[in-house]
Amino acid sequence: MQSGPNRRAEEWPALSRQLVLEELDRVLASKEFSRSPQLSHFLRFVVEETLDGRGESLKEYVIGLRAYNRGDAFDPRTDPIVRVQANKLRMRLKAYYAGRSATTPVQIEIPKGAYVPAFREHRAPHPGRRNRLRLNVLAALATVLVAAVLLSGRFVPLRRSVKASIPWRLTFDTGWNSHPAVSRDGSLLAFASDRPDGGNIDIWVCDLRGEMLRRLTTHPAIDQTPDFSPDGRRIVFRSFRSGGGIYSIPVAGGPETLIAAGGFSQADSLRPIVSRPLTVLASLQVRPIDKWPQAISLAISLRH
């Protein structure tokens, strides 16, 4: 048996299994999951399979076949539904535990690069350790405060005012919102979202106050990673429809135009980048979504 806080469920005693199931019910009843039946079903499926000792069989094909009813013809290389939903599930769990990590006896996690959940047991710190930690923190703060006072007295002429940037929130729904892009004149924001019901990822646009929100694409396939043309009149985006491709659409909505076909990637997100002027359109591979992108050119299509 592993000695750390993260253990496979089949190694846990019966009491721990009950704790995991109770935590699963709390998670699925939360506002983060109650309006996302697909993510709720995904999470319940992988947790129960793991608790029943079948965690090693949780592969992409199995999840697509049994959790999403994709059928025997399901091919993970051309249908990314499991990978996309897994990324959304990790972000939703992170949002759920952001304000509850100290009050839950068990935390459910889906590690990156895998679909087998991990269960982290929360233990309250020992009172003696907590007091020592508090004293160490107070001592460190006192040292910093004394140093700041001494330095401020010696180097007052060298101090400069710093203007801090204050971020503001643009989206307020509980869905998945990602891949933001700001127009060249700074007036509009384009992004990918699964709103309103978590069933499909499309391209949306709004102003930088989060108002004038409108949906640009409605295709059942995944549309993501938008970017604005230099003149701000069109948005280019990556779509998984018909084998994948780069499309453009007017900012105000309208017919979608295929610019570059193909370039499907089974593991990563693809982001179209528009040059200035609009002569070269490059499809860039970005891995992973939630880290600083390392881009590799996959396809370049010349457009005059």
PDB file of C-alpha atoms in Angstrom, residues 36-152:
ATOM      1  CA  SER A  36     -23.380  19.759 -16.380  1.00  0.00           C
ATOM      2  CA  PRO A  37     -24.866  16.265 -16.822  1.00  0.00           C
ATOM      3  CA  GLN A  38     -22.083  15.175 -19.199  1.00  0.00           C
ATOM      4  CA  LEU A  39     -19.268  16.069 -16.796  1.00  0.00           C
ATOM      5  CA  SER A  40     -21.207  14.599 -13.865  1.00  0.00           C
ATOM      6  CA  HIS A  41     -21.653  11.303 -15.707  1.00  0.00           C
ATOM      7  CA  PHE A  42     -17.961  11.281 -16.691  1.00  0.00           C
ATOM      8  CA  LEU A  43     -16.840  11.828 -13.092  1.00  0.00           C
ATOM      9  CA  ARG A  44     -19.218   9.248 -11.600  1.00  0.00           C
ATOM     10  CA  PHE A  45     -18.175   6.660 -14.202  1.00  0.00           C
ATOM     11  CA  VAL A  46     -14.403   6.943 -13.625  1.00  0.00           C
ATOM     12  CA  VAL A  47     -14.766   7.120  -9.812  1.00  0.00           C
ATOM     13  CA  GLU A  48     -17.025   4.079  -9.571  1.00  0.00           C
ATOM     14  CA  GLU A  49     -14.904   2.079 -12.030  1.00  0.00           C
ATOM     15  CA  THR A  50     -11.814   2.860  -9.952  1.00  0.00           C
ATOM     16  CA  LEU A  51     -13.523   1.987  -6.676  1.00  0.00           C
ATOM     17  CA  ASP A  52     -14.566  -1.343  -8.203  1.00  0.00           C
ATOM     18  CA  GLY A  53     -10.943  -2.162  -9.049  1.00  0.00           C
ATOM     19  CA  ARG A  54     -11.130  -1.451 -12.787  1.00  0.00           C
ATOM     20  CA  GLY A  55      -9.077   1.752 -12.827  1.00  0.00           C
ATOM     21  CA  GLU A  56      -6.387   0.329 -15.106  1.00  0.00           C
ATOM     22  CA  SER A  57      -8.993  -0.196 -17.858  1.00  0.00           C
ATOM     23  CA  LEU A  58      -9.945   3.504 -17.970  1.00  0.00           C
ATOM     24  CA  LYS A  59      -8.568   4.313 -21.402  1.00  0.00           C
ATOM     25  CA  GLU A  60      -9.839   6.915 -23.837  1.00  0.00           C
ATOM     26  CA  TYR A  61     -11.604   4.337 -26.006  1.00  0.00           C
ATOM     27  CA  VAL A  62     -13.355   2.693 -23.041  1.00  0.00           C
ATOM     28  CA  ILE A  63     -14.615   6.021 -21.693  1.00  0.00           C
ATOM     29  CA  GLY A  64     -15.878   7.121 -25.107  1.00  0.00           C
ATOM     30  CA  LEU A  65     -17.614   3.786 -25.608  1.00  0.00           C
ATOM     31  CA  ARG A  66     -19.223   3.404 -22.179  1.00  0.00           C
ATOM     32  CA  ALA A  67     -19.547   6.931 -20.772  1.00  0.00           C
ATOM     33  CA  TYR A  68     -20.447   8.747 -24.013  1.00  0.00           C
ATOM     34  CA  ASN A  69     -22.088   5.904 -25.958  1.00  0.00           C
ATOM     35  CA  ARG A  70     -19.950   6.541 -29.017  1.00  0.00           C
ATOM     36  CA  GLY A  71     -20.405   2.981 -30.351  1.00  0.00           C
ATOM     37  CA  ASP A  72     -17.923   0.435 -31.658  1.00  0.00           C
ATOM     38  CA  ALA A  73     -16.860   2.772 -34.479  1.00  0.00           C
ATOM     39  CA  PHE A  74     -15.516   5.338 -31.980  1.00  0.00           C
ATOM     40  CA  ASP A  75     -11.980   6.416 -32.951  1.00  0.00           C
ATOM     41  CA  PRO A  76     -10.157   8.671 -30.425  1.00  0.00           C
ATOM     42  CA  ARG A  77      -7.822   9.842 -33.194  1.00  0.00           C
ATOM     43  CA  THR A  78     -10.646  11.659 -34.987  1.00  0.00           C
ATOM     44  CA  ASP A  79     -13.109  12.266 -32.140  1.00  0.00           C
ATOM     45  CA  PRO A  80     -11.523  14.228 -29.233  1.00  0.00           C
ATOM     46  CA  ILE A  81     -14.631  14.200 -27.005  1.00  0.00           C
ATOM     47  CA  VAL A  82     -12.934  12.337 -24.119  1.00  0.00           C
ATOM     48  CA  ARG A  83      -9.831  14.568 -24.048  1.00  0.00           C
ATOM     49  CA  VAL A  84     -11.879  17.762 -24.235  1.00  0.00           C
ATOM     50  CA  GLN A  85     -14.286  16.646 -21.517  1.00  0.00           C
ATOM     51  CA  ALA A  86     -11.390  15.473 -19.303  1.00  0.00           C
ATOM     52  CA  ASN A  87      -9.761  18.936 -19.491  1.00  0.00           C
ATOM     53  CA  LYS A  88     -13.082  20.547 -18.608  1.00  0.00           C
ATOM     54  CA  LEU A  89     -13.548  18.107 -15.730  1.00  0.00           C
ATOM     55  CA  ARG A  90     -10.127  18.934 -14.262  1.00  0.00           C
ATOM     56  CA  MET A  91     -10.883  22.666 -14.390  1.00  0.00           C
ATOM     57  CA  ARG A  92     -14.350  22.171 -12.875  1.00  0.00           C
ATOM     58  CA  LEU A  93     -12.914  20.124  -9.984  1.00  0.00           C
ATOM     59  CA  LYS A  94     -10.262  22.801  -9.422  1.00  0.00           C
ATOM     60  CA  ALA A  95     -12.990  25.461  -9.249  1.00  0.00           C
ATOM     61  CA  TYR A  96     -15.048  23.319  -6.853  1.00  0.00           C
ATOM     62  CA  TYR A  97     -12.191  22.782  -4.388  1.00  0.00           C
ATOM     63  CA  ALA A  98     -10.904  26.361  -4.597  1.00  0.00           C
ATOM     64  CA  GLY A  99     -12.947  27.378  -1.550  1.00  0.00           C
ATOM     65  CA  ARG A 100     -13.595  23.995   0.036  1.00  0.00           C
ATOM     66  CA  SER A 101     -10.214  22.205   0.245  1.00  0.00           C
ATOM     67  CA  ALA A 102      -9.901  22.760   3.993  1.00  0.00           C
ATOM     68  CA  THR A 103     -13.394  21.422   4.810  1.00  0.00           C
ATOM     69  CA  THR A 104     -13.581  18.194   2.797  1.00  0.00           C
ATOM     70  CA  PRO A 105     -12.285  14.881   4.245  1.00  0.00           C
ATOM     71  CA  VAL A 106     -11.410  13.588   0.754  1.00  0.00           C
ATOM     72  CA  GLN A 107     -10.583  15.393  -2.494  1.00  0.00           C
ATOM     73  CA  ILE A 108     -11.158  13.839  -5.915  1.00  0.00           C
ATOM     74  CA  GLU A 109      -8.640  14.682  -8.627  1.00  0.00           C
ATOM     75  CA  ILE A 110      -8.098  13.638 -12.256  1.00  0.00           C
ATOM     76  CA  PRO A 111      -4.316  13.815 -12.812  1.00  0.00           C
ATOM     77  CA  LYS A 112      -3.136  15.273 -16.100  1.00  0.00           C
ATOM     78  CA  GLY A 113      -2.282  12.682 -18.710  1.00  0.00           C
ATOM     79  CA  ALA A 114      -4.542  10.048 -17.160  1.00  0.00           C
ATOM     80  CA  TYR A 115      -8.214   9.281 -16.599  1.00  0.00           C
ATOM     81  CA  VAL A 116      -7.903   7.297 -13.356  1.00  0.00           C
ATOM     82  CA  PRO A 117      -9.004   9.528 -10.436  1.00  0.00           C
ATOM     83  CA  ALA A 118      -6.834  10.038  -7.369  1.00  0.00           C
ATOM     84  CA  PHE A 119      -8.284  10.491  -3.892  1.00  0.00           C
ATOM     85  CA  ARG A 120      -6.426  12.780  -1.516  1.00  0.00           C
ATOM     86  CA  GLU A 121      -7.228  12.439   2.159  1.00  0.00           C
ATOM     87  CA  HIS A 122      -7.360  15.738   4.033  1.00  0.00           C
ATOM     88  CA  ARG A 123      -5.847  15.677   7.489  1.00  0.00           C
ATOM     89  CA  ALA A 124      -5.866  18.562   9.928  1.00  0.00           C
ATOM     90  CA  PRO A 125      -2.348  19.697  10.888  1.00  0.00           C
ATOM     91  CA  HIS A 126      -1.013  18.752  14.316  1.00  0.00           C
ATOM     92  CA  PRO A 127      -1.592  21.612  16.821  1.00  0.00           C
ATOM     93  CA  GLY A 128       2.103  21.753  17.742  1.00  0.00           C
ATOM     94  CA  ARG A 129       3.176  21.995  14.111  1.00  0.00           C
ATOM     95  CA  ARG A 130       0.534  24.601  13.441  1.00  0.00           C
ATOM     96  CA  ASN A 131       1.753  26.771  16.333  1.00  0.00           C
ATOM     97  CA  ARG A 132       5.374  26.456  15.211  1.00  0.00           C
ATOM     98  CA  LEU A 133       4.399  27.375  11.680  1.00  0.00           C
ATOM     99  CA  ARG A 134       2.476  30.393  12.928  1.00  0.00           C
ATOM    100  CA  LEU A 135       5.458  31.580  14.987  1.00  0.00           C
ATOM    101  CA  ASN A 136       7.804  31.137  12.022  1.00  0.00           C
ATOM    102  CA  VAL A 137       5.482  33.144   9.782  1.00  0.00           C
ATOM    103  CA  LEU A 138       5.151  35.936  12.346  1.00  0.00           C
ATOM    104  CA  ALA A 139       8.920  36.061  12.814  1.00  0.00           C
ATOM    105  CA  ALA A 140       9.475  36.279   9.070  1.00  0.00           C
ATOM    106  CA  LEU A 141       6.895  39.054   8.741  1.00  0.00           C
ATOM    107  CA  ALA A 142       8.494  40.994  11.589  1.00  0.00           C
ATOM    108  CA  THR A 143      11.905  40.715   9.931  1.00  0.00           C
ATOM    109  CA  VAL A 144      10.529  41.942   6.608  1.00  0.00           C
ATOM    110  CA  LEU A 145       8.727  44.833   8.313  1.00  0.00           C
ATOM    111  CA  VAL A 146      11.843  45.992  10.173  1.00  0.00           C
ATOM    112  CA  ALA A 147      13.922  45.787   6.989  1.00  0.00           C
ATOM    113  CA  ALA A 148      11.299  47.758   5.063  1.00  0.00           C
ATOM    114  CA  VAL A 149      11.249  50.526   7.680  1.00  0.00           C
ATOM    115  CA  LEU A 150      15.049  50.800   7.690  1.00  0.00           C
ATOM    116  CA  LEU A 151      15.297  50.842   3.910  1.00  0.00           C
ATOM    117  CA  SER A 152      12.479  53.365   3.499  1.00  0.00           C
TER     118      SER A 152
END
